[in-house]
């Protein structure tokens, strides 16, 4: 039997201490305390779907129907500056994707069957949501990692999603959690470290948010609180573990020619999260894409330049109404 190395011995010796620190952190941290209903607003709606307690906001009426998908570590709040104005042109629905916002968290081993943290399951979840609401078709508006889910859903169910708005979409990137971490997550010692890592993420959300804005001096206390508050929900670090375990490469860039829906690609000219050049490349590779680059704007145009963002989407859904009405081949 090969003798254990000094590094292995040290690692094994420190694991119980790390596990104890992680357990104490979860017990004493100001995070991980609340249930979603405690942070809900009067506009909040909760639906039981796919084994989730799904949180959403819905307003407006008629067509077009806009279904909004936020990015990593965000929530329905990211649409707050444009939500009511978009509701003036039709029906608008914003959801908290599994693992984020006020959608119920769950431990990674709570699922029997379809795992809602998987990207394909999230795409199917959108169809199930439309069925529950009695809506036949919707234009998907996906931001960042939400753009990945939007593109995947449009590929899987093109007749249900006749138009796409991809906002700084992470089509060519694998955003957090990193894929290299996945093989390690089956090991219990690594799982013990997740609370340490995720609570560090919660404490450093400010610098991450500042990097996402072209002009971070305009970030309001309300915005900081809205990004920070979901970290106070029970089980959010378990959800991060579940998300990391479900993360896998999708290779969407090899299927862009199949996205034949009219597509609007929106990006800021100073996006340092999903580089602006990625959005330019995407618009060039999609069959029916229009590109809009918003000046003096970073990764979150719906928050940093909301009026330009709203006008851009309104023009897209109104002007190509005939194109959006055309059937899309399955």
mmCIF file of C-alpha atoms in Angstrom:
data_model
loop_
_atom_site.group_PDB
_atom_site.id
_atom_site.type_symbol
_atom_site.label_atom_id
_atom_site.label_comp_id
_atom_site.label_asym_id
_atom_site.label_seq_id
_atom_site.Cartn_x
_atom_site.Cartn_y
_atom_site.Cartn_z
ATOM 1 C CA UNK A 1 0.000 0.000 0.000
ATOM 2 C CA UNK A 2 1.467 3.354 -1.051
ATOM 3 C CA UNK A 3 2.252 5.573 1.961
ATOM 4 C CA UNK A 4 0.283 8.804 2.155
ATOM 5 C CA UNK A 5 2.070 11.979 1.233
ATOM 6 C CA UNK A 6 2.643 14.747 3.740
ATOM 7 C CA UNK A 7 0.202 16.997 1.845
ATOM 8 C CA UNK A 8 -2.501 14.301 1.999
ATOM 9 C CA UNK A 9 -1.969 13.812 5.727
ATOM 10 C CA UNK A 10 -2.192 17.563 6.348
ATOM 11 C CA UNK A 11 -5.341 17.788 4.222
ATOM 12 C CA UNK A 12 -7.028 14.903 6.039
ATOM 13 C CA UNK A 13 -6.079 16.410 9.384
ATOM 14 C CA UNK A 14 -7.590 19.778 8.538
ATOM 15 C CA UNK A 15 -10.884 18.522 7.085
ATOM 16 C CA UNK A 16 -12.664 18.117 10.454
ATOM 17 C CA UNK A 17 -11.663 21.647 11.402
ATOM 18 C CA UNK A 18 -12.925 23.024 8.072
ATOM 19 C CA UNK A 19 -16.200 21.149 8.482
ATOM 20 C CA UNK A 20 -16.611 22.610 11.977
ATOM 21 C CA UNK A 21 -15.899 26.126 10.702
ATOM 22 C CA UNK A 22 -18.423 25.691 7.894
ATOM 23 C CA UNK A 23 -21.090 24.422 10.304
ATOM 24 C CA UNK A 24 -20.479 27.290 12.705
ATOM 25 C CA UNK A 25 -20.557 29.785 9.845
ATOM 26 C CA UNK A 26 -23.986 28.592 8.754
ATOM 27 C CA UNK A 27 -25.232 28.704 12.357
ATOM 28 C CA UNK A 28 -23.972 32.191 13.210
ATOM 29 C CA UNK A 29 -23.950 34.016 9.868
ATOM 30 C CA UNK A 30 -26.469 36.822 9.272
ATOM 31 C CA UNK A 31 -27.136 35.050 5.969
ATOM 32 C CA UNK A 32 -29.205 31.885 5.548
ATOM 33 C CA UNK A 33 -31.954 33.041 7.929
ATOM 34 C CA UNK A 34 -35.140 33.974 6.067
ATOM 35 C CA UNK A 35 -37.836 32.271 3.990
ATOM 36 C CA UNK A 36 -38.856 33.737 0.594
ATOM 37 C CA UNK A 37 -42.221 35.033 1.767
ATOM 38 C CA UNK A 38 -40.436 37.362 4.191
ATOM 39 C CA UNK A 39 -38.798 39.188 1.280
ATOM 40 C CA UNK A 40 -41.809 39.058 -1.055
ATOM 41 C CA UNK A 41 -43.488 42.242 -2.297
ATOM 42 C CA UNK A 42 -47.186 42.847 -2.997
ATOM 43 C CA UNK A 43 -46.425 42.096 -6.670
ATOM 44 C CA UNK A 44 -44.940 38.670 -5.876
ATOM 45 C CA UNK A 45 -46.623 35.469 -7.033
ATOM 46 C CA UNK A 46 -45.571 31.943 -6.080
ATOM 47 C CA UNK A 47 -46.404 28.869 -8.175
ATOM 48 C CA UNK A 48 -45.614 25.229 -7.432
ATOM 49 C CA UNK A 49 -44.004 23.905 -10.594
ATOM 50 C CA UNK A 50 -41.468 21.142 -11.273
ATOM 51 C CA UNK A 51 -41.098 20.601 -7.540
ATOM 52 C CA UNK A 52 -40.158 24.247 -7.060
ATOM 53 C CA UNK A 53 -41.858 27.101 -5.296
ATOM 54 C CA UNK A 54 -41.342 29.442 -8.253
ATOM 55 C CA UNK A 55 -41.379 33.195 -7.625
ATOM 56 C CA UNK A 56 -42.544 35.518 -10.391
ATOM 57 C CA UNK A 57 -43.966 38.947 -11.172
ATOM 58 C CA UNK A 58 -46.600 39.441 -13.839
ATOM 59 C CA UNK A 59 -48.263 42.580 -15.208
ATOM 60 C CA UNK A 60 -49.963 43.947 -18.302
ATOM 61 C CA UNK A 61 -52.276 42.085 -20.642
ATOM 62 C CA UNK A 62 -52.542 40.756 -24.164
ATOM 63 C CA UNK A 63 -49.756 40.325 -26.684
ATOM 64 C CA UNK A 64 -46.873 40.483 -27.051
ATOM 65 C CA UNK A 65 -45.954 38.386 -24.029
ATOM 66 C CA UNK A 66 -42.431 39.041 -22.738
ATOM 67 C CA UNK A 67 -40.856 36.410 -20.477
ATOM 68 C CA UNK A 68 -37.823 37.826 -18.647
ATOM 69 C CA UNK A 69 -34.912 35.671 -17.432
ATOM 70 C CA UNK A 70 -32.218 37.198 -15.212
ATOM 71 C CA UNK A 71 -28.547 36.264 -15.036
ATOM 72 C CA UNK A 72 -26.298 34.614 -12.450
ATOM 73 C CA UNK A 73 -26.761 35.799 -8.832
ATOM 74 C CA UNK A 74 -29.562 38.181 -9.892
ATOM 75 C CA UNK A 75 -33.364 38.075 -9.563
ATOM 76 C CA UNK A 76 -36.552 39.680 -10.848
ATOM 77 C CA UNK A 77 -35.201 42.920 -9.352
ATOM 78 C CA UNK A 78 -32.882 43.371 -12.326
ATOM 79 C CA UNK A 79 -35.957 44.358 -14.398
ATOM 80 C CA UNK A 80 -37.369 46.821 -11.843
ATOM 81 C CA UNK A 81 -36.544 49.964 -13.859
ATOM 82 C CA UNK A 82 -38.216 48.689 -17.050
ATOM 83 C CA UNK A 83 -40.879 46.258 -15.818
ATOM 84 C CA UNK A 84 -43.867 48.612 -15.542
ATOM 85 C CA UNK A 85 -43.090 50.356 -18.819
ATOM 86 C CA UNK A 86 -42.782 47.035 -20.654
ATOM 87 C CA UNK A 87 -46.162 46.066 -19.203
ATOM 88 C CA UNK A 88 -47.670 48.985 -21.126
ATOM 89 C CA UNK A 89 -47.036 47.218 -24.450
ATOM 90 C CA UNK A 90 -48.323 43.753 -23.513
ATOM 91 C CA UNK A 91 -47.951 41.076 -20.857
ATOM 92 C CA UNK A 92 -44.657 40.906 -19.006
ATOM 93 C CA UNK A 93 -43.553 38.039 -16.763
ATOM 94 C CA UNK A 94 -40.316 37.968 -14.776
ATOM 95 C CA UNK A 95 -39.254 34.833 -12.907
ATOM 96 C CA UNK A 96 -36.581 34.023 -10.379
ATOM 97 C CA UNK A 97 -34.641 31.184 -11.967
ATOM 98 C CA UNK A 98 -34.040 28.069 -9.804
ATOM 99 C CA UNK A 99 -31.418 28.812 -7.191
ATOM 100 C CA UNK A 100 -31.846 32.594 -7.257
ATOM 101 C CA UNK A 101 -34.082 35.322 -5.916
ATOM 102 C CA UNK A 102 -37.128 34.104 -3.999
ATOM 103 C CA UNK A 103 -37.593 30.807 -5.830
ATOM 104 C CA UNK A 104 -37.404 28.094 -3.176
ATOM 105 C CA UNK A 105 -33.993 26.651 -2.525
ATOM 106 C CA UNK A 106 -33.437 22.942 -2.014
ATOM 107 C CA UNK A 107 -30.549 20.661 -1.177
ATOM 108 C CA UNK A 108 -28.891 18.992 -4.139
ATOM 109 C CA UNK A 109 -30.162 15.533 -3.153
ATOM 110 C CA UNK A 110 -33.820 16.526 -2.778
ATOM 111 C CA UNK A 111 -34.667 15.832 -6.434
ATOM 112 C CA UNK A 112 -36.129 12.600 -7.713
ATOM 113 C CA UNK A 113 -36.193 12.686 -11.482
ATOM 114 C CA UNK A 114 -35.729 15.945 -13.366
ATOM 115 C CA UNK A 115 -33.245 18.306 -11.729
ATOM 116 C CA UNK A 116 -34.546 21.899 -12.095
ATOM 117 C CA UNK A 117 -31.017 23.278 -11.777
ATOM 118 C CA UNK A 118 -30.091 21.693 -15.107
ATOM 119 C CA UNK A 119 -30.229 24.113 -18.055
ATOM 120 C CA UNK A 120 -32.419 21.856 -20.173
ATOM 121 C CA UNK A 121 -34.847 21.422 -17.293
ATOM 122 C CA UNK A 122 -34.976 25.192 -16.879
ATOM 123 C CA UNK A 123 -35.806 25.527 -20.571
ATOM 124 C CA UNK A 124 -38.640 23.017 -20.193
ATOM 125 C CA UNK A 125 -39.769 24.839 -17.051
ATOM 126 C CA UNK A 126 -40.516 27.906 -19.177
ATOM 127 C CA UNK A 127 -42.880 25.899 -21.381
ATOM 128 C CA UNK A 128 -44.573 24.426 -18.305
ATOM 129 C CA UNK A 129 -44.991 27.943 -16.910
ATOM 130 C CA UNK A 130 -46.652 29.172 -20.106
ATOM 131 C CA UNK A 131 -48.961 26.144 -20.028
ATOM 132 C CA UNK A 132 -49.902 26.875 -16.420
ATOM 133 C CA UNK A 133 -50.663 30.500 -17.275
ATOM 134 C CA UNK A 134 -52.607 29.582 -20.422
ATOM 135 C CA UNK A 135 -50.169 31.417 -22.709
ATOM 136 C CA UNK A 136 -49.387 29.953 -26.103
ATOM 137 C CA UNK A 137 -46.318 31.984 -27.149
ATOM 138 C CA UNK A 138 -43.859 34.434 -25.658
ATOM 139 C CA UNK A 139 -40.831 36.488 -26.631
ATOM 140 C CA UNK A 140 -37.944 35.426 -24.412
ATOM 141 C CA UNK A 141 -35.760 38.152 -22.934
ATOM 142 C CA UNK A 142 -32.663 36.590 -21.393
ATOM 143 C CA UNK A 143 -29.832 38.448 -19.676
ATOM 144 C CA UNK A 144 -26.315 37.004 -19.321
ATOM 145 C CA UNK A 145 -26.660 33.374 -18.110
ATOM 146 C CA UNK A 146 -30.419 33.830 -18.540
ATOM 147 C CA UNK A 147 -29.662 34.421 -22.208
ATOM 148 C CA UNK A 148 -28.178 30.926 -22.353
ATOM 149 C CA UNK A 149 -31.403 29.446 -20.976
ATOM 150 C CA UNK A 150 -33.455 31.594 -23.386
ATOM 151 C CA UNK A 151 -31.464 30.410 -26.408
ATOM 152 C CA UNK A 152 -31.715 26.788 -25.318
ATOM 153 C CA UNK A 153 -35.481 27.058 -24.805
ATOM 154 C CA UNK A 154 -35.891 28.654 -28.237
ATOM 155 C CA UNK A 155 -33.941 25.792 -29.803
ATOM 156 C CA UNK A 156 -36.016 23.138 -28.029
ATOM 157 C CA UNK A 157 -39.427 24.747 -28.526
ATOM 158 C CA UNK A 158 -39.221 27.267 -31.404
ATOM 159 C CA UNK A 159 -42.986 27.447 -31.954
ATOM 160 C CA UNK A 160 -43.539 28.565 -28.362
ATOM 161 C CA UNK A 161 -40.863 31.268 -28.526
ATOM 162 C CA UNK A 162 -41.155 33.149 -31.848
ATOM 163 C CA UNK A 163 -38.762 35.928 -30.860
ATOM 164 C CA UNK A 164 -35.642 36.378 -28.758
ATOM 165 C CA UNK A 165 -34.009 39.291 -26.973
ATOM 166 C CA UNK A 166 -30.530 38.317 -25.800
ATOM 167 C CA UNK A 167 -29.002 40.866 -23.412
ATOM 168 C CA UNK A 168 -25.227 40.484 -22.972
ATOM 169 C CA UNK A 169 -25.790 36.720 -23.360
ATOM 170 C CA UNK A 170 -23.205 34.246 -22.118
ATOM 171 C CA UNK A 171 -23.351 32.054 -25.230
ATOM 172 C CA UNK A 172 -19.585 31.713 -25.646
ATOM 173 C CA UNK A 173 -18.749 31.726 -21.932
ATOM 174 C CA UNK A 174 -19.273 29.369 -19.039
ATOM 175 C CA UNK A 175 -20.201 31.740 -16.239
ATOM 176 C CA UNK A 176 -20.095 30.694 -12.580
ATOM 177 C CA UNK A 177 -20.107 28.158 -11.155
ATOM 178 C CA UNK A 178 -16.987 26.963 -13.029
ATOM 179 C CA UNK A 179 -17.103 23.646 -14.849
ATOM 180 C CA UNK A 180 -13.736 22.537 -13.460
ATOM 181 C CA UNK A 181 -15.282 22.450 -9.977
ATOM 182 C CA UNK A 182 -17.952 19.892 -10.846
ATOM 183 C CA UNK A 183 -15.894 16.662 -10.539
ATOM 184 C CA UNK A 184 -14.855 17.636 -7.030
ATOM 185 C CA UNK A 185 -18.386 18.256 -5.778
ATOM 186 C CA UNK A 186 -19.145 14.569 -5.286
ATOM 187 C CA UNK A 187 -16.640 14.508 -2.439
ATOM 188 C CA UNK A 188 -18.074 15.307 0.986
ATOM 189 C CA UNK A 189 -15.014 17.327 2.154
ATOM 190 C CA UNK A 190 -15.414 19.691 -0.812
ATOM 191 C CA UNK A 191 -19.126 20.034 -0.045
ATOM 192 C CA UNK A 192 -18.180 21.149 3.451
ATOM 193 C CA UNK A 193 -16.267 24.028 1.891
ATOM 194 C CA UNK A 194 -19.247 25.311 -0.095
ATOM 195 C CA UNK A 195 -20.642 27.417 2.788
ATOM 196 C CA UNK A 196 -17.231 29.059 3.187
ATOM 197 C CA UNK A 197 -16.988 29.922 -0.511
ATOM 198 C CA UNK A 198 -20.589 31.017 -0.979
ATOM 199 C CA UNK A 199 -20.628 33.180 2.125
ATOM 200 C CA UNK A 200 -17.474 34.847 0.871
ATOM 201 C CA UNK A 201 -19.325 35.494 -2.391
ATOM 202 C CA UNK A 202 -22.175 37.085 -0.436
ATOM 203 C CA UNK A 203 -19.807 39.429 1.333
ATOM 204 C CA UNK A 204 -18.089 40.456 -1.900
ATOM 205 C CA UNK A 205 -21.206 41.061 -4.017
ATOM 206 C CA UNK A 206 -20.440 44.794 -3.958
ATOM 207 C CA UNK A 207 -17.186 44.632 -5.990
ATOM 208 C CA UNK A 208 -18.775 42.180 -8.422
ATOM 209 C CA UNK A 209 -21.728 44.502 -8.947
ATOM 210 C CA UNK A 210 -19.448 47.504 -9.466
ATOM 211 C CA UNK A 211 -17.571 45.654 -12.197
ATOM 212 C CA UNK A 212 -20.885 45.049 -13.980
ATOM 213 C CA UNK A 213 -21.605 48.797 -14.319
ATOM 214 C CA UNK A 214 -19.938 51.296 -16.628
ATOM 215 C CA UNK A 215 -20.465 53.986 -13.961
ATOM 216 C CA UNK A 216 -20.661 52.267 -10.550
ATOM 217 C CA UNK A 217 -21.177 55.589 -8.769
ATOM 218 C CA UNK A 218 -24.786 55.400 -9.976
ATOM 219 C CA UNK A 219 -25.493 52.155 -8.111
ATOM 220 C CA UNK A 220 -28.092 52.980 -5.468
ATOM 221 C CA UNK A 221 -28.362 51.552 -1.944
ATOM 222 C CA UNK A 222 -31.645 49.966 -3.079
ATOM 223 C CA UNK A 223 -29.809 48.092 -5.810
ATOM 224 C CA UNK A 224 -27.087 46.879 -3.441
ATOM 225 C CA UNK A 225 -29.699 45.671 -0.960
ATOM 226 C CA UNK A 226 -31.702 43.899 -3.675
ATOM 227 C CA UNK A 227 -28.644 41.888 -4.742
ATOM 228 C CA UNK A 228 -27.617 41.195 -1.146
ATOM 229 C CA UNK A 229 -30.990 40.246 0.381
ATOM 230 C CA UNK A 230 -31.436 36.837 -1.302
ATOM 231 C CA UNK A 231 -28.252 35.706 0.450
ATOM 232 C CA UNK A 232 -30.266 35.880 3.676
ATOM 233 C CA UNK A 233 -32.609 33.093 2.533
ATOM 234 C CA UNK A 234 -32.310 29.655 4.041
ATOM 235 C CA UNK A 235 -30.608 27.128 1.820
ATOM 236 C CA UNK A 236 -29.160 29.531 -0.727
ATOM 237 C CA UNK A 237 -25.701 28.013 -0.323
ATOM 238 C CA UNK A 238 -27.168 24.527 -0.858
ATOM 239 C CA UNK A 239 -28.708 25.912 -4.046
ATOM 240 C CA UNK A 240 -25.294 27.115 -5.210
ATOM 241 C CA UNK A 241 -23.967 23.596 -4.650
ATOM 242 C CA UNK A 242 -26.887 22.129 -6.616
ATOM 243 C CA UNK A 243 -26.301 24.624 -9.418
ATOM 244 C CA UNK A 244 -22.600 23.800 -9.560
ATOM 245 C CA UNK A 245 -23.306 20.075 -9.672
ATOM 246 C CA UNK A 246 -25.782 20.543 -12.549
ATOM 247 C CA UNK A 247 -23.572 22.887 -14.580
ATOM 248 C CA UNK A 248 -22.285 21.438 -17.857
ATOM 249 C CA UNK A 249 -21.172 22.694 -21.272
ATOM 250 C CA UNK A 250 -24.040 23.242 -23.725
ATOM 251 C CA UNK A 251 -22.097 24.037 -26.915
ATOM 252 C CA UNK A 252 -24.817 26.430 -28.065
ATOM 253 C CA UNK A 253 -22.393 28.121 -30.440
ATOM 254 C CA UNK A 254 -22.593 25.014 -32.680
ATOM 255 C CA UNK A 255 -26.359 25.411 -33.042
ATOM 256 C CA UNK A 256 -26.728 29.115 -33.715
ATOM 257 C CA UNK A 257 -27.795 28.497 -37.314
ATOM 258 C CA UNK A 258 -30.859 26.710 -35.921
ATOM 259 C CA UNK A 259 -32.046 29.828 -34.077
ATOM 260 C CA UNK A 260 -34.152 31.184 -36.907
ATOM 261 C CA UNK A 261 -36.386 33.407 -34.783
ATOM 262 C CA UNK A 262 -36.038 37.190 -35.150
ATOM 263 C CA UNK A 263 -33.453 38.026 -32.486
ATOM 264 C CA UNK A 264 -32.396 41.264 -30.882
ATOM 265 C CA UNK A 265 -28.920 41.280 -29.316
ATOM 266 C CA UNK A 266 -28.350 44.079 -26.805
ATOM 267 C CA UNK A 267 -25.038 44.894 -25.162
ATOM 268 C CA UNK A 268 -23.306 47.771 -23.454
ATOM 269 C CA UNK A 269 -20.211 49.273 -25.025
ATOM 270 C CA UNK A 270 -18.284 48.646 -21.783
ATOM 271 C CA UNK A 271 -19.328 45.133 -20.783
ATOM 272 C CA UNK A 272 -16.543 43.629 -18.673
ATOM 273 C CA UNK A 273 -18.473 40.511 -17.636
ATOM 274 C CA UNK A 274 -19.524 39.191 -21.058
ATOM 275 C CA UNK A 275 -17.206 41.172 -23.349
ATOM 276 C CA UNK A 276 -18.985 43.398 -25.857
ATOM 277 C CA UNK A 277 -17.139 41.676 -28.693
ATOM 278 C CA UNK A 278 -18.932 38.430 -27.820
ATOM 279 C CA UNK A 279 -22.306 40.047 -28.481
ATOM 280 C CA UNK A 280 -21.036 41.478 -31.768
ATOM 281 C CA UNK A 281 -19.880 38.013 -32.802
ATOM 282 C CA UNK A 282 -23.211 36.472 -31.786
ATOM 283 C CA UNK A 283 -25.243 38.967 -33.805
ATOM 284 C CA UNK A 284 -23.090 38.218 -36.851
ATOM 285 C CA UNK A 285 -23.516 34.448 -36.506
ATOM 286 C CA UNK A 286 -27.288 34.318 -35.890
ATOM 287 C CA UNK A 287 -29.444 34.020 -39.049
ATOM 288 C CA UNK A 288 -31.922 36.815 -38.226
ATOM 289 C CA UNK A 289 -30.278 39.054 -35.646
ATOM 290 C CA UNK A 290 -30.245 42.773 -35.021
ATOM 291 C CA UNK A 291 -27.516 44.278 -32.846
ATOM 292 C CA UNK A 292 -27.859 47.291 -30.541
ATOM 293 C CA UNK A 293 -24.823 48.578 -28.620
ATOM 294 C CA UNK A 294 -25.804 51.022 -25.866
ATOM 295 C CA UNK A 295 -23.212 53.750 -25.149
ATOM 296 C CA UNK A 296 -21.867 54.409 -21.651
ATOM 297 C CA UNK A 297 -23.220 51.088 -20.447
ATOM 298 C CA UNK A 298 -21.844 47.979 -18.813
ATOM 299 C CA UNK A 299 -23.194 44.468 -18.342
ATOM 300 C CA UNK A 300 -26.686 45.335 -17.056
ATOM 301 C CA UNK A 301 -28.286 47.787 -19.533
ATOM 302 C CA UNK A 302 -31.788 47.259 -18.141
ATOM 303 C CA UNK A 303 -30.573 48.844 -14.894
ATOM 304 C CA UNK A 304 -27.911 51.270 -16.084
ATOM 305 C CA UNK A 305 -29.675 52.603 -19.212
ATOM 306 C CA UNK A 306 -33.302 51.572 -18.644
ATOM 307 C CA UNK A 307 -35.022 54.047 -20.960
ATOM 308 C CA UNK A 308 -32.831 53.220 -23.967
ATOM 309 C CA UNK A 309 -33.248 49.535 -23.143
ATOM 310 C CA UNK A 310 -37.052 49.785 -22.976
ATOM 311 C CA UNK A 311 -37.307 51.772 -26.201
ATOM 312 C CA UNK A 312 -35.114 49.244 -27.989
ATOM 313 C CA UNK A 313 -37.257 46.298 -26.931
ATOM 314 C CA UNK A 314 -40.519 48.119 -27.652
ATOM 315 C CA UNK A 315 -39.382 48.907 -31.184
ATOM 316 C CA UNK A 316 -38.297 45.307 -31.728
ATOM 317 C CA UNK A 317 -41.579 43.722 -30.625
ATOM 318 C CA UNK A 318 -43.742 46.285 -32.433
ATOM 319 C CA UNK A 319 -41.959 46.706 -35.777
ATOM 320 C CA UNK A 320 -41.338 43.050 -36.630
ATOM 321 C CA UNK A 321 -44.806 41.982 -35.444
ATOM 322 C CA UNK A 322 -45.448 40.338 -38.812
ATOM 323 C CA UNK A 323 -42.158 38.446 -38.579
ATOM 324 C CA UNK A 324 -42.883 37.338 -35.032
ATOM 325 C CA UNK A 325 -46.243 36.038 -36.242
ATOM 326 C CA UNK A 326 -44.616 33.797 -38.835
ATOM 327 C CA UNK A 327 -44.518 30.116 -37.816
ATOM 328 C CA UNK A 328 -41.083 28.817 -36.891
ATOM 329 C CA UNK A 329 -40.239 25.317 -38.081
ATOM 330 C CA UNK A 330 -39.743 22.767 -35.324
#
